[in-house]
Short mmCIF file of C-alpha atoms in Angstrom, two decimals:
data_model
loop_
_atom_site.label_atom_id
_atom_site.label_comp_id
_atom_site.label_asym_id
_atom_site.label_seq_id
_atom_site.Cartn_x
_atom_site.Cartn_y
_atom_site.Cartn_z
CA UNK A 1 30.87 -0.46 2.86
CA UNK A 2 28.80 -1.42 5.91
CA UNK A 3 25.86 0.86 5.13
CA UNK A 4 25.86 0.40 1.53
CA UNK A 5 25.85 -3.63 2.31
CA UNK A 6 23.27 -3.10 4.92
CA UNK A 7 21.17 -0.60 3.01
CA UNK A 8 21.18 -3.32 -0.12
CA UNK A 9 20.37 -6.31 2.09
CA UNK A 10 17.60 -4.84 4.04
CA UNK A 11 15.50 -3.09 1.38
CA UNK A 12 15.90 -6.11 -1.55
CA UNK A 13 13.77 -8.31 1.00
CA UNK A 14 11.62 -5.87 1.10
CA UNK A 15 10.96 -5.29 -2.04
CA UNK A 16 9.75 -8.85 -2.50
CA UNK A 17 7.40 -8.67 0.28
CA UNK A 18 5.89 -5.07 -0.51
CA UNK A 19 5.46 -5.93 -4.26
CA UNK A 20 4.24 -9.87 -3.73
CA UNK A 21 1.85 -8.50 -0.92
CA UNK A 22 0.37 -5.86 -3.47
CA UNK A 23 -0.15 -8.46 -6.14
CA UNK A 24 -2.09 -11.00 -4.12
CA UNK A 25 -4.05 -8.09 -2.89
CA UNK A 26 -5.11 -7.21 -6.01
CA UNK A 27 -5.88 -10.91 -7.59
CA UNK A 28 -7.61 -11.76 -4.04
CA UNK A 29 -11.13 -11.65 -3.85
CA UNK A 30 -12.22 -12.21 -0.84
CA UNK A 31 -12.95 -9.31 1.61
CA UNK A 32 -11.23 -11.07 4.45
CA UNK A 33 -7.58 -12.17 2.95
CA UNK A 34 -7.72 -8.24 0.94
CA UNK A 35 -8.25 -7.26 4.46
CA UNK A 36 -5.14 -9.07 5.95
CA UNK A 37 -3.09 -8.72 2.97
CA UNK A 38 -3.68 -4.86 3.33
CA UNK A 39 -2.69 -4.44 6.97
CA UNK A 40 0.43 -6.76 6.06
CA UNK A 41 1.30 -4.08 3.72
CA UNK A 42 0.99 -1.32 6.11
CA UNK A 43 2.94 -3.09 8.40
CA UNK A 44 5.76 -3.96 5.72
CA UNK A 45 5.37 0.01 4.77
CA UNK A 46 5.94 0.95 7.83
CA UNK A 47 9.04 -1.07 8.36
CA UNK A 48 10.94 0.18 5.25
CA UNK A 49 10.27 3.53 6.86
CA UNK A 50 11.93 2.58 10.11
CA UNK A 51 14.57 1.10 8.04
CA UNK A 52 14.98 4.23 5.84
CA UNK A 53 15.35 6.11 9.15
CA UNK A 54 17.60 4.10 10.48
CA UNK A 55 19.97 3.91 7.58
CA UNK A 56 19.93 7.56 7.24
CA UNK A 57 20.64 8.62 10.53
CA UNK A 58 23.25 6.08 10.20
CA UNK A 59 24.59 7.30 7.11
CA UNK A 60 24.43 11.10 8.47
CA UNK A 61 26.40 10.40 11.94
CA UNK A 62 28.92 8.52 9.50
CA UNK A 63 29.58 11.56 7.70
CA UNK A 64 28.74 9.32 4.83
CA UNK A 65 25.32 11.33 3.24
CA UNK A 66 25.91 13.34 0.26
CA UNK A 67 23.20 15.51 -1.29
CA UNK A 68 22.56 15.47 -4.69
CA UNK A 69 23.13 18.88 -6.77
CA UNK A 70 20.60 18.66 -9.89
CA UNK A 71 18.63 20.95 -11.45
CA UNK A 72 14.47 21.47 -10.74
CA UNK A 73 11.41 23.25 -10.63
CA UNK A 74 10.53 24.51 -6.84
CA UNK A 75 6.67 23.90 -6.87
CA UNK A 76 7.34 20.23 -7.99
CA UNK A 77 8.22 19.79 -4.40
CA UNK A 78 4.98 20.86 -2.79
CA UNK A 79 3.16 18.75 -6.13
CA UNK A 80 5.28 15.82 -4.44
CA UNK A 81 3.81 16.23 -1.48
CA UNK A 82 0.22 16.74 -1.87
CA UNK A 83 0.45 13.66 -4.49
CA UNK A 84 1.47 11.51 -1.44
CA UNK A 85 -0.01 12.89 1.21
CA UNK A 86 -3.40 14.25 -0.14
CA UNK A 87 -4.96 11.28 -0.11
CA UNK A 88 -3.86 10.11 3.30
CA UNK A 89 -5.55 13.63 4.43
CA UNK A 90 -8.64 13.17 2.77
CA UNK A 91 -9.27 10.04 4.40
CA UNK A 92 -9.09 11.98 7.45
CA UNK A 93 -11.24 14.36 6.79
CA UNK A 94 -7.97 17.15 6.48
CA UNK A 95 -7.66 19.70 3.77
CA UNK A 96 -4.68 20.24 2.57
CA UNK A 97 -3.71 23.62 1.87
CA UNK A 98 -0.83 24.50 -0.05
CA UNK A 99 -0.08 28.30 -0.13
CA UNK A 100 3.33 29.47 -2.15
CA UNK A 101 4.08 32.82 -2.17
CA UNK A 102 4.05 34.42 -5.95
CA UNK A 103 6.77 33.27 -8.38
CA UNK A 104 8.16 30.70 -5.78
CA UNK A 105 6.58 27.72 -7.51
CA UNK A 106 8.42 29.00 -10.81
CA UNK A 107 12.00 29.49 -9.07
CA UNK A 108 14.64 26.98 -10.58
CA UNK A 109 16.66 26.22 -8.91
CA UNK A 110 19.58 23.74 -7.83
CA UNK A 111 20.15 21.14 -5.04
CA UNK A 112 18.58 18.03 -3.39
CA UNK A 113 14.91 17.75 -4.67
CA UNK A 114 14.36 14.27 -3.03
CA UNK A 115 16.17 15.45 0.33
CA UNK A 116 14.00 18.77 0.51
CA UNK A 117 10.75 16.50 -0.21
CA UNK A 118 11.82 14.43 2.65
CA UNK A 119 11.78 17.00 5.10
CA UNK A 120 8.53 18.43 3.95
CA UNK A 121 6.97 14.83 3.65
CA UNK A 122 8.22 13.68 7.61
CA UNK A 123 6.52 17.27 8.59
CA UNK A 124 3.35 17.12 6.45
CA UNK A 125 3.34 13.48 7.39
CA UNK A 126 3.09 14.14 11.22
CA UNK A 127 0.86 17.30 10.98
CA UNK A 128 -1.64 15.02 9.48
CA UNK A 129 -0.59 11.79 11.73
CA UNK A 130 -1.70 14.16 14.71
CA UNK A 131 -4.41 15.84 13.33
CA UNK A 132 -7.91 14.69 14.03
CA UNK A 133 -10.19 17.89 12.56
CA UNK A 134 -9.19 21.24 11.33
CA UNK A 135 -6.89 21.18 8.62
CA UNK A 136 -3.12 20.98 7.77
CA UNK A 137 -1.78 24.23 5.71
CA UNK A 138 2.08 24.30 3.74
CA UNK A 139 2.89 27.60 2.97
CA UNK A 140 6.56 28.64 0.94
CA UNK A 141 7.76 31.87 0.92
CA UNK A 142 11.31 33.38 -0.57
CA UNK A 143 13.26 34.90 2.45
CA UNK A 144 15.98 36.74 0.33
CA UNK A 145 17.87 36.21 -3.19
CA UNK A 146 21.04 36.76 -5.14
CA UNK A 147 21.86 35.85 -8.63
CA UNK A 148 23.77 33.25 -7.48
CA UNK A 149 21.63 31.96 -4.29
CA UNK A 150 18.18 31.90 -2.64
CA UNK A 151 17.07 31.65 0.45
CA UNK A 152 13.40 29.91 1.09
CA UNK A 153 11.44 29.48 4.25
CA UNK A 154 8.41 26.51 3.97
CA UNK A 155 5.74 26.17 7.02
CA UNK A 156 3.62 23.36 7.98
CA UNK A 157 0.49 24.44 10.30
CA UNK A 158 -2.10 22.09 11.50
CA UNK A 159 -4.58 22.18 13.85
CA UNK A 160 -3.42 19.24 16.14
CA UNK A 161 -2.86 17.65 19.56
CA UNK A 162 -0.07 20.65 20.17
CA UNK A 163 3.12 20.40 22.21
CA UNK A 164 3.87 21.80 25.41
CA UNK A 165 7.14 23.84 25.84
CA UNK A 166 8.95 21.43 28.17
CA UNK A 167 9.46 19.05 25.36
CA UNK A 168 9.94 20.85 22.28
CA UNK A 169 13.66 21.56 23.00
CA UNK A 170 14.11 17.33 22.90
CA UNK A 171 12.17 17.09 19.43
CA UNK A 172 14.65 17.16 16.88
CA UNK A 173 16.72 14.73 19.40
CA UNK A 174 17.22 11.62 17.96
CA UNK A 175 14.88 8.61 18.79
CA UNK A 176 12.96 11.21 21.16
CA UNK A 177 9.09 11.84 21.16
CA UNK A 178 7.27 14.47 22.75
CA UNK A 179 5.76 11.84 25.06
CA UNK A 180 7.04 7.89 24.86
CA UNK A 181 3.39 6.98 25.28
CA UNK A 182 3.17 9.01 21.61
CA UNK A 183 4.75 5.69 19.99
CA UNK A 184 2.63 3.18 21.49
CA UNK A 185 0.04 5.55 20.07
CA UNK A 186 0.81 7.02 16.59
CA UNK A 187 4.00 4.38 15.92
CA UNK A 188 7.54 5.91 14.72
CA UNK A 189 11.15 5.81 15.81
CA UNK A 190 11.73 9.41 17.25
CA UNK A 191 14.43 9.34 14.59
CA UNK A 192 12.38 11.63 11.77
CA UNK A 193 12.52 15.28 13.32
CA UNK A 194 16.16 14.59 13.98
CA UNK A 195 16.83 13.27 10.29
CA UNK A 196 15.24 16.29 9.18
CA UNK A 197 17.29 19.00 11.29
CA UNK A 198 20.76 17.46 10.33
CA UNK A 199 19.01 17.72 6.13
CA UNK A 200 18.14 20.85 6.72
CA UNK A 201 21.61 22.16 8.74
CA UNK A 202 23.46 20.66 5.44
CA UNK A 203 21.46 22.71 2.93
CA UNK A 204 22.61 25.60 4.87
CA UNK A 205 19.41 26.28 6.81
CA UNK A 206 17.53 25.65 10.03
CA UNK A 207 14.50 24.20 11.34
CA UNK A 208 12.34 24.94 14.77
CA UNK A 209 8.81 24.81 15.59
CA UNK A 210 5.80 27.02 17.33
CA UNK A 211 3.19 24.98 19.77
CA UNK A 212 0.55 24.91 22.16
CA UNK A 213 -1.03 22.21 23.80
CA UNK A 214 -4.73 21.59 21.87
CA UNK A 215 -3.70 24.70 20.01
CA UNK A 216 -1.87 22.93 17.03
CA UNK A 217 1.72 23.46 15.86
CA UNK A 218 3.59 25.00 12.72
CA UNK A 219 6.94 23.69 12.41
CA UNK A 220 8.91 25.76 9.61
CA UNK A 221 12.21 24.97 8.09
CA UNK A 222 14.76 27.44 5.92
CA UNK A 223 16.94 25.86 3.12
CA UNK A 224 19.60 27.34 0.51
CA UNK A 225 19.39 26.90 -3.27
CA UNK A 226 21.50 27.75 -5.45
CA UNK A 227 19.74 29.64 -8.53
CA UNK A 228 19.31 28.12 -11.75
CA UNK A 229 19.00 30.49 -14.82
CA UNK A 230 18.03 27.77 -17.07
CA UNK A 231 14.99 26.20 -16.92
CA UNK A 232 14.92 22.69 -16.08
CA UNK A 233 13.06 20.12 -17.77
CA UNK A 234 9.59 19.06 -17.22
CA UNK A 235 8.58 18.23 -13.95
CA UNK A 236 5.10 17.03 -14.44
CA UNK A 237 3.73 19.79 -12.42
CA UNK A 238 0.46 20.61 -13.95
CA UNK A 239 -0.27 17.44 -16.09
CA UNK A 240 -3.28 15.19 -15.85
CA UNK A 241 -2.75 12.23 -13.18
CA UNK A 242 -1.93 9.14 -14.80
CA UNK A 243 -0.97 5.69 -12.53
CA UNK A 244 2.11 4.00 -12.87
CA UNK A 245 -0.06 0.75 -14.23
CA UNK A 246 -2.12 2.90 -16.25
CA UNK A 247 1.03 4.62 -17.44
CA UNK A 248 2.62 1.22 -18.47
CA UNK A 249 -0.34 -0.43 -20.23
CA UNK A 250 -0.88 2.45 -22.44
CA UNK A 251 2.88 2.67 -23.80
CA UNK A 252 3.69 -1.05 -23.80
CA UNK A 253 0.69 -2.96 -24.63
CA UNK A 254 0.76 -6.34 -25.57
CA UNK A 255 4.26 -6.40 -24.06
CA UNK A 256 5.74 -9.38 -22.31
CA UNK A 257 7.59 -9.05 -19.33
CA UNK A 258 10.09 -11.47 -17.43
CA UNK A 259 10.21 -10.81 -13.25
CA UNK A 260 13.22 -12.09 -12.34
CA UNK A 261 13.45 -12.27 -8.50
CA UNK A 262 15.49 -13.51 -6.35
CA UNK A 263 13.83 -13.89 -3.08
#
């Protein structure tokens, strides 16, 4: 009851300022205030991520975090991420690469889509957080398969600052960074790598990582699916990009909407 109340009261606040923010933003026209207004909705971004962290970690230790079991396509999850994340890499300069082994884009299968895109969003997220040049490379392969279960193996390479042995044993420790001065630095709780190990332990898998100082990293991750003979519906992998307001304004134009909100 405590998690559920908290996760409710924390994120409906939130809401309000991430989505009032974004609409003066856009009616603003003056460079300045779009200027301020934008770095208030990084900052308000970045809080709902600490807060998502939080509850999670929170919800996990509880014994309280259940994954979903529903039925999808396995290359919508690498679409997922390079929808979110490709962007944030371009501005960087980064290519990213996404290499699936053949037929694993094509498996269906069942289990926690939004759980496995979490883990592969916190890792792509950091290879390209930590990544000045080069470029950041996700790579899915199928490890081995029964009719009833498969077993898949995903890999995140990038080309950045590296980590030095001493301190990749305390990575996947909660609220612990390779170096303290890293979130002064680059921001975060220390809570993602350890959010992602226990997702990764319940879908029956495991999770480690290969570094060098200045030499880059690949962190790589297994996870369990159960097969799914029937093919799930669409999952938009494929189709032409269309924006959520684009998306709205062709399909309900001339519509009149009531925001109720009660912030």
């Amino acid at each position: 009851v405590f998690l559920a109340n908290m996760s409710h009261e924390l994120r409906t606040p939130m809401n309000a300022i991430m989505g009032f923010t974004d609409l003066a933003m856009r009616r603003s026209t003056d460079p300045k205030t779009v200027d301020q207004l934008r770095k208030a909705l990084g900052a308000a971004r970045h809080l709902l991520s600490v807060i998502n962290d939080v509850l999670d970690i929170s919800k996990i230790e509880a014994e309280r975090l259940v994954l979903e079991d529903t039925r999808f396509k396995l290359g919508s999850v690498t679409e997922n991420v390079r929808s979110l994340i490709g962007a944030r890499a371009a501005e960087k300069g980064l290519p990213l690469q996404i290499q699936l082994a053949p037929g694993v884009a094509e498996l269906n299968v069942r289990g926690d889509p939004l759980r496995l895109s979490q883990v592969l969003l916190n890792l792509v997220g950091n290879a390209v957080k930590f990544t000045t040049h080069g470029c950041v490379t996700v790579r899915a392969a199928q490890l081995e398969a029964s009719p009833e279960r498969v077993m898949v193996r995903y890999e995140v390479q990038d080309d950045g600052i590296g980590i030095d042995a001493d301190t990749v044993a305390k990575l996947f420790t909660s609220f612990e960074q390779a170096d303290n001065s890293m979130t002064r630095k680059y921001g975060g709780t220390g809570l993602g790598l350890s959010i992602c190990k226990r997702l990764v332990e319940k879908m029956g898998g495991t999770i480690g990582v290969e570094s060098r100082p200045g030499a880059g990293s690949t962190f790589w991750f297994t996870v369990g699916l159960q097969t799914d003979l029937l093919a799930p519906g669409p999952d938009g992998t494929g189709a032409e990009e269309v924006s959520a307001v684009q998306a709205l304004q062709t399909r309900h134009r001339g519509a009149v909407v009531l925001l109720v909100e009660d912030e």
